[in-house]
Tab-separated table of C-alpha atoms in Angstrom:
chain	number	residue	atom	x	y	z
A	1	MET	CA	125.598	85.849	137.859
A	2	ALA	CA	124.027	87.237	141.048
A	3	GLU	CA	120.261	87.781	141.116
A	4	ALA	CA	119.370	91.424	140.370
A	5	PHE	CA	116.650	91.536	143.027
A	6	THR	CA	115.493	90.148	146.343
A	7	LEU	CA	111.848	89.273	146.985
A	8	LEU	CA	110.092	89.239	150.363
A	9	GLU	CA	106.525	88.082	151.008
A	10	ASP	CA	104.136	89.870	153.421
A	11	ALA	CA	106.613	92.679	153.985
A	12	PRO	CA	106.196	95.349	156.697
A	13	LEU	CA	106.340	98.938	155.393
A	14	ALA	CA	106.273	101.040	158.583
A	15	ALA	CA	110.037	101.589	158.466
A	16	LEU	CA	109.897	102.348	154.741
A	17	ASN	CA	107.627	105.416	154.842
A	18	THR	CA	108.427	108.718	156.529
A	19	LEU	CA	104.926	109.081	157.995
A	20	ARG	CA	105.760	105.883	159.909
A	21	VAL	CA	102.341	104.347	159.455
A	22	PRO	CA	101.987	100.571	159.770
A	23	ALA	CA	101.181	98.835	156.497
A	24	ARG	CA	102.207	95.690	154.650
A	25	ALA	CA	102.929	94.721	151.071
A	26	ARG	CA	101.986	91.334	149.665
A	27	TRP	CA	105.407	91.327	147.996
A	28	LEU	CA	108.444	93.621	148.324
A	29	ALA	CA	111.306	93.544	145.821
A	30	GLU	CA	114.608	95.402	146.109
A	31	LEU	CA	116.257	95.853	142.717
A	32	SER	CA	119.997	96.248	142.209
A	33	SER	CA	119.463	96.770	138.478
A	34	ALA	CA	116.701	98.036	136.234
A	35	ALA	CA	117.292	94.907	134.156
A	36	ALA	CA	115.255	92.990	136.745
A	37	LEU	CA	112.058	94.874	135.925
A	38	PRO	CA	110.759	92.724	133.031
A	39	ARG	CA	111.061	89.509	135.033
A	40	LEU	CA	109.442	90.963	138.149
A	41	LEU	CA	106.588	92.637	136.297
A	42	ASP	CA	105.789	89.412	134.482
A	43	SER	CA	105.873	87.365	137.684
A	44	PRO	CA	102.868	86.246	139.765
A	45	ALA	CA	103.935	88.771	142.436
A	46	ALA	CA	102.784	91.638	140.180
A	47	ARG	CA	99.433	90.046	139.358
A	48	ASP	CA	97.585	92.356	141.766
A	49	GLY	CA	99.408	95.519	140.743
A	50	PHE	CA	102.689	97.195	141.589
A	51	MET	CA	104.019	100.461	142.924
A	52	VAL	CA	107.479	101.989	143.234
A	53	LEU	CA	108.611	103.018	146.715
A	54	GLY	CA	111.781	105.051	147.114
A	55	GLU	CA	112.445	106.628	150.492
A	56	GLY	CA	108.711	106.604	151.244
A	57	SER	CA	108.673	110.384	151.670
A	58	ASN	CA	105.810	111.005	149.244
A	59	VAL	CA	103.257	108.347	150.119
A	60	LEU	CA	100.508	107.773	152.674
A	61	PHE	CA	99.570	104.157	153.320
A	62	ALA	CA	95.958	104.214	154.488
A	63	ALA	CA	95.687	100.536	153.559
A	64	ASP	CA	97.956	97.577	152.885
A	65	PHE	CA	99.239	97.225	149.341
A	66	PRO	CA	97.901	94.031	147.748
A	67	GLY	CA	100.538	93.640	145.052
A	68	LEU	CA	104.266	94.149	144.448
A	69	VAL	CA	106.238	97.050	145.913
A	70	LEU	CA	109.443	97.841	143.994
A	71	ARG	CA	112.397	99.548	145.688
A	72	PRO	CA	115.089	100.703	143.251
A	73	ARG	CA	118.591	100.402	144.706
A	74	PHE	CA	120.559	101.169	141.519
A	75	ALA	CA	122.129	104.571	142.101
A	76	ALA	CA	124.956	105.379	139.668
A	77	VAL	CA	125.626	109.054	138.888
A	78	GLY	CA	127.881	110.393	136.161
A	79	ILE	CA	128.497	113.091	133.561
A	80	VAL	CA	127.323	112.194	130.071
A	81	SER	CA	128.707	115.262	128.312
A	82	ASP	CA	130.502	118.453	129.329
A	83	ASP	CA	131.323	121.454	127.143
A	84	GLY	CA	132.859	123.507	129.930
A	85	ASP	CA	129.955	125.901	130.362
A	86	ALA	CA	127.329	123.222	130.966
A	87	ALA	CA	127.142	119.482	131.552
A	88	THR	CA	124.579	116.724	131.203
A	89	VAL	CA	124.368	114.608	134.344
A	90	ARG	CA	122.725	111.170	134.374
A	91	ALA	CA	121.519	109.756	137.680
A	92	GLU	CA	119.859	106.397	138.218
A	93	ALA	CA	116.505	106.239	139.976
A	94	GLY	CA	117.816	104.876	143.276
A	95	ALA	CA	120.265	107.726	143.905
A	96	GLY	CA	119.389	110.007	146.827
A	97	TRP	CA	118.066	113.359	145.664
A	98	ASP	CA	119.922	115.582	148.136
A	99	ALA	CA	123.111	113.583	147.573
A	100	LEU	CA	122.752	114.347	143.845
A	101	VAL	CA	122.381	118.053	144.616
A	102	ASP	CA	125.661	117.945	146.553
A	103	TRP	CA	127.329	115.899	143.809
A	104	THR	CA	126.487	118.521	141.188
A	105	LEU	CA	127.497	121.440	143.411
A	106	ALA	CA	130.872	119.794	144.069
A	107	ARG	CA	131.471	119.926	140.303
A	108	GLY	CA	130.515	123.591	139.988
A	109	LEU	CA	127.157	122.872	138.360
A	110	ALA	CA	124.123	125.046	139.087
A	111	GLY	CA	120.439	124.386	138.631
A	112	LEU	CA	119.457	122.112	141.517
A	113	GLU	CA	120.536	124.271	144.452
A	114	ASN	CA	117.018	125.586	145.203
A	115	LEU	CA	115.859	121.963	145.461
A	116	ALA	CA	118.315	121.080	148.238
A	117	LEU	CA	117.117	118.946	151.150
A	118	ILE	CA	114.008	117.668	149.381
A	119	PRO	CA	113.662	114.098	150.636
A	120	GLY	CA	113.403	111.119	148.326
A	121	LEU	CA	115.208	109.504	145.424
A	122	VAL	CA	116.055	110.772	141.948
A	123	GLY	CA	113.401	108.571	140.371
A	124	ALA	CA	110.648	110.547	142.101
A	125	ALA	CA	111.859	113.911	140.770
A	126	PRO	CA	110.295	113.734	137.297
A	127	ILE	CA	107.195	111.878	138.490
A	128	GLN	CA	106.266	114.609	140.937
A	129	ASN	CA	108.130	117.363	139.080
A	130	ILE	CA	109.486	118.289	142.491
A	131	GLY	CA	109.852	121.979	143.157
A	132	ALA	CA	110.786	124.501	145.806
A	133	TYR	CA	111.826	128.124	146.142
A	134	GLY	CA	110.864	129.114	142.610
A	135	VAL	CA	112.429	126.143	140.782
A	136	GLU	CA	111.017	122.884	139.403
A	137	ALA	CA	113.033	119.820	138.450
A	138	GLY	CA	111.454	119.773	134.999
A	139	GLU	CA	113.318	122.966	134.105
A	140	THR	CA	116.665	121.153	134.091
A	141	ILE	CA	115.575	117.652	133.073
A	142	VAL	CA	116.444	116.917	129.446
A	143	ALA	CA	115.452	113.250	129.352
A	144	VAL	CA	113.913	110.508	131.450
A	145	GLU	CA	114.608	106.808	130.997
A	146	ALA	CA	111.613	104.691	131.970
A	147	TRP	CA	110.292	101.172	131.572
A	148	ASP	CA	107.108	101.259	129.510
A	149	ARG	CA	104.800	98.421	130.535
A	150	LEU	CA	102.565	99.047	127.532
A	151	ASP	CA	105.363	98.486	125.024
A	152	GLY	CA	107.370	96.124	127.224
A	153	ARG	CA	110.617	98.039	126.732
A	154	GLU	CA	112.718	100.832	128.158
A	155	ARG	CA	112.223	104.219	126.551
A	156	ARG	CA	114.003	107.550	126.650
A	157	LEU	CA	111.617	110.508	126.762
A	158	GLY	CA	112.688	114.089	126.124
A	159	ARG	CA	111.502	116.952	128.294
A	160	GLU	CA	108.571	117.832	126.051
A	161	ASP	CA	107.369	114.224	126.084
A	162	CYS	CA	107.253	114.216	129.882
A	163	ALA	CA	104.351	116.723	130.023
A	164	PHE	CA	105.628	118.426	133.159
A	165	GLY	CA	103.172	120.531	135.134
A	166	TYR	CA	102.804	121.774	138.687
A	167	ARG	CA	103.685	118.675	140.796
A	168	ASP	CA	102.611	116.652	137.775
A	169	SER	CA	103.926	114.699	134.806
A	170	LEU	CA	103.134	111.981	132.301
A	171	PHE	CA	104.570	109.471	134.780
A	172	LYS	CA	102.355	110.585	137.643
A	173	ARG	CA	99.221	110.443	135.518
A	174	ALA	CA	99.920	106.843	134.412
A	175	PRO	CA	101.817	105.146	137.274
A	176	GLU	CA	100.659	101.727	136.118
A	177	ARG	CA	102.501	102.239	132.820
A	178	TRP	CA	105.799	103.960	133.628
A	179	ILE	CA	108.683	103.096	135.955
A	180	VAL	CA	111.430	105.725	135.972
A	181	THR	CA	114.907	104.157	135.852
A	182	ALA	CA	117.206	107.161	135.261
A	183	VAL	CA	117.090	110.927	134.721
A	184	GLU	CA	119.343	113.287	132.741
A	185	PHE	CA	119.800	116.908	133.793
A	186	ARG	CA	121.412	119.772	131.860
A	187	LEU	CA	123.197	121.975	134.390
A	188	SER	CA	125.143	125.175	133.866
A	189	ARG	CA	128.255	126.675	135.391
A	190	SER	CA	127.190	130.229	134.537
A	191	ALA	CA	123.380	130.427	134.766
A	192	PRO	CA	121.942	133.214	136.952
A	193	LEU	CA	120.835	132.150	140.406
A	194	ARG	CA	117.199	132.249	141.535
A	195	LEU	CA	117.076	134.217	144.768
A	196	ASP	CA	113.748	136.047	144.864
A	197	TYR	CA	111.440	133.420	146.330
A	198	ALA	CA	110.317	132.598	149.866
A	199	GLY	CA	113.048	134.391	151.775
A	200	VAL	CA	116.137	132.929	150.075
A	201	ARG	CA	117.774	136.319	149.568
A	202	GLU	CA	116.944	137.326	153.142
A	203	GLU	CA	118.487	134.101	154.453
A	204	LEU	CA	121.668	134.764	152.489
A	205	GLU	CA	121.844	138.250	154.009
A	206	ALA	CA	121.390	136.741	157.474
A	207	MET	CA	124.281	134.392	156.664
A	208	GLY	CA	126.437	137.397	155.723
A	209	VAL	CA	126.768	136.264	152.100
A	210	ALA	CA	126.935	139.245	149.754
A	211	ALA	CA	127.936	137.438	146.547
A	212	PRO	CA	126.371	133.966	146.707
A	213	GLY	CA	127.183	131.038	144.469
A	214	PRO	CA	125.148	127.858	144.044
A	215	ARG	CA	126.634	126.286	147.197
A	216	GLU	CA	125.600	129.263	149.315
A	217	VAL	CA	122.085	129.223	147.833
A	218	ALA	CA	121.767	125.534	148.688
A	219	GLY	CA	122.960	126.303	152.210
A	220	ALA	CA	120.373	129.058	152.597
A	221	VAL	CA	117.603	126.819	151.307
A	222	ARG	CA	118.574	124.072	153.742
A	223	ARG	CA	118.530	126.524	156.651
A	224	VAL	CA	115.063	127.767	155.702
A	225	ARG	CA	113.705	124.242	155.212
A	226	ARG	CA	115.075	122.998	158.529
A	227	ARG	CA	113.524	125.958	160.317
A	228	LYS	CA	110.118	125.727	158.639
A	229	LEU	CA	109.570	122.006	158.135
A	230	PRO	CA	109.611	119.252	160.777
A	231	ASP	CA	112.342	116.646	160.439
A	232	PRO	CA	110.943	113.193	159.495
A	233	ALA	CA	113.643	111.684	161.706
A	234	THR	CA	112.030	113.420	164.681
A	235	ILE	CA	108.319	113.300	163.835
A	236	GLY	CA	106.604	111.301	161.109
A	237	ASN	CA	105.684	113.404	158.072
A	238	ALA	CA	105.852	113.429	154.293
A	239	GLY	CA	106.763	117.078	153.828
A	240	SER	CA	104.151	119.281	152.187
A	241	PHE	CA	100.996	117.179	152.061
A	242	PHE	CA	98.771	119.648	150.181
A	243	LYS	CA	99.376	121.214	146.793
A	244	ASN	CA	98.800	124.926	146.251
A	245	PRO	CA	95.484	125.302	144.381
A	246	VAL	CA	95.807	126.651	140.843
A	247	VAL	CA	92.925	128.870	139.729
A	248	THR	CA	92.262	131.470	137.058
A	249	GLN	CA	93.708	134.919	137.676
A	250	GLN	CA	90.174	136.256	137.790
A	251	ARG	CA	89.221	133.808	140.532
A	252	ALA	CA	92.413	134.600	142.441
A	253	ALA	CA	91.614	138.328	142.306
A	254	GLN	CA	88.103	137.653	143.638
A	255	LEU	CA	89.471	135.597	146.517
A	256	GLN	CA	92.110	138.210	147.327
A	257	ALA	CA	89.474	140.933	147.364
A	258	ALA	CA	87.449	138.903	149.863
A	259	SER	CA	90.440	137.648	151.874
A	260	GLU	CA	93.018	140.316	152.608
A	261	GLY	CA	96.578	139.032	152.559
A	262	LEU	CA	95.978	135.861	150.519
A	263	PRO	CA	99.210	135.212	148.585
A	264	ALA	CA	98.927	134.320	144.901
A	265	TYR	CA	101.705	133.646	142.393
A	266	PRO	CA	101.792	133.432	138.591
A	267	ALA	CA	101.184	129.862	137.372
A	268	GLY	CA	101.106	130.176	133.611
A	269	PRO	CA	98.975	132.154	131.167
A	270	GLY	CA	95.784	133.296	132.855
A	271	LEU	CA	96.456	131.213	135.976
A	272	ALA	CA	97.491	131.873	139.550
A	273	LYS	CA	98.703	129.617	142.359
A	274	LEU	CA	97.207	130.231	145.801
A	275	SER	CA	99.028	129.554	149.059
A	276	ALA	CA	97.475	126.397	150.498
A	277	ALA	CA	99.349	127.007	153.757
A	278	TRP	CA	97.650	130.404	154.138
A	279	LEU	CA	94.211	128.959	153.388
A	280	ILE	CA	94.659	126.063	155.820
A	281	GLU	CA	96.028	128.297	158.565
A	282	ARG	CA	93.093	130.698	158.195
A	283	CYS	CA	90.775	127.729	158.768
A	284	GLY	CA	92.477	127.155	162.113
A	285	TRP	CA	94.275	123.885	161.386
A	286	LYS	CA	97.912	124.856	161.995
A	287	GLY	CA	99.136	122.966	165.056
A	288	HIS	CA	95.866	121.024	165.324
A	289	ARG	CA	96.041	117.516	166.789
A	290	GLU	CA	93.560	114.652	166.991
A	291	GLY	CA	95.104	111.804	168.924
A	292	ASP	CA	98.427	111.225	167.193
A	293	ALA	CA	97.318	112.687	163.841
A	294	GLY	CA	97.956	116.366	163.369
A	295	ILE	CA	99.015	119.381	161.340
A	296	ALA	CA	102.511	120.655	162.084
A	297	ALA	CA	102.868	123.704	164.301
A	298	GLN	CA	105.714	124.937	162.073
A	299	HIS	CA	103.889	124.739	158.735
A	300	ALA	CA	100.215	124.280	157.885
A	301	LEU	CA	100.954	122.186	154.795
A	302	VAL	CA	102.538	119.351	156.755
A	303	LEU	CA	100.501	116.397	158.001
A	304	VAL	CA	102.275	114.766	160.966
A	305	ASN	CA	102.167	111.514	162.896
A	306	HIS	CA	102.914	112.201	166.559
A	307	GLY	CA	103.500	108.534	167.241
A	308	ARG	CA	100.852	105.898	166.658
A	309	ALA	CA	98.425	107.384	164.140
A	310	SER	CA	97.213	104.988	161.482
A	311	GLY	CA	97.203	105.881	157.826
A	312	ALA	CA	93.405	105.907	157.882
A	313	GLU	CA	93.403	108.415	160.764
A	314	LEU	CA	95.860	110.680	158.965
A	315	LEU	CA	93.852	110.484	155.766
A	316	ALA	CA	90.603	111.283	157.582
A	317	LEU	CA	92.193	114.399	159.072
A	318	ALA	CA	93.562	115.473	155.690
A	319	ARG	CA	90.104	115.106	154.154
A	320	ARG	CA	88.565	117.293	156.869
A	321	VAL	CA	91.228	119.946	156.340
A	322	ALA	CA	90.614	120.012	152.586
A	323	ALA	CA	86.833	120.077	153.031
A	324	SER	CA	86.983	122.997	155.453
A	325	VAL	CA	89.106	125.043	153.039
A	326	GLU	CA	86.698	124.261	150.223
A	327	GLU	CA	83.714	125.234	152.347
A	328	ARG	CA	85.219	128.590	153.334
A	329	PHE	CA	87.097	129.611	150.190
A	330	GLY	CA	85.576	127.520	147.391
A	331	VAL	CA	88.864	125.845	146.437
A	332	ARG	CA	90.027	122.421	147.588
A	333	PRO	CA	93.705	121.678	148.274
A	334	GLU	CA	94.628	118.356	146.689
A	335	PRO	CA	97.104	115.919	148.239
A	336	GLU	CA	100.670	115.958	146.980
A	337	PRO	CA	101.761	112.441	148.057
A	338	ARG	CA	100.464	109.230	146.561
A	339	ILE	CA	97.689	107.828	148.711
A	340	VAL	CA	97.258	104.075	148.983
A	341	ALA	CA	93.578	103.875	149.866
A	342	ALA	CA	90.200	103.242	148.304
A	343	TRP	CA	89.536	106.942	147.632
A	344	TRP	CA	90.641	110.503	148.395
């Protein structure tokens, strides 16, 4: 039987992260099956720790990784159950996220269309609880299959067990314990569409679409994203680098009273989510550049590598951006990607 993984020592990572920063891993394993996990995690290669790396679109390497980097390549997608009105779709961790969105739309299933064009693999979706245009992945996830290092076995966790929050989950809070291997989504053929966030409805009108379906919504979202966010194929970036700060509604009202035009959105009982892009732009960082490290001219949330910036240089700039927002507004935007460094 063929080996379920390949293992490379002292592996370069510059081509495996969308910020294009040079870094190395002591060991790099590509897995064709989740069945390889127990053997790899018990091997000497994992002695100094491990991390999972998908498309590298949600990580900043400000240092080399001293242990084992795992790249899931298992990518099967299929329907587990279908009652006509809704279906449960299971996708393995190595499947491309945007390819999954298209796969579901081709079968008339709605629920993921607002998350179109988000880079990365399916396995990252529950970890980060990816979200965009008023929708979060956790809303449609019904179960996550993950290897539990503590118990030494694969487990299936229901939605409530995953502790989803804003760009957060059980898996993100304990990355040394959990490795996501597959995700199940419950998707509908008749659910109402979500159109009232960040210009989606306006984009549909500009497209001349009066009665949109899920495919048209996905198309509108892709148009908006391509216009607002730089393409990692053109300039190194990891998408939105900063999370929107979540504060109490009282604090949000105080900030809005002192800062006319500050957008704030409901974020749960008694909470509000502030626009980090607005805060960063008001501090003068949009389009800023220091050597090859910079903030995108299109969107203030996006940290960019104009060519030869190191991870340490990008991280130093991100820290200065966050500190300036905290100094002026009293709230600190936190990073959205995983940062491989000594400290944030």
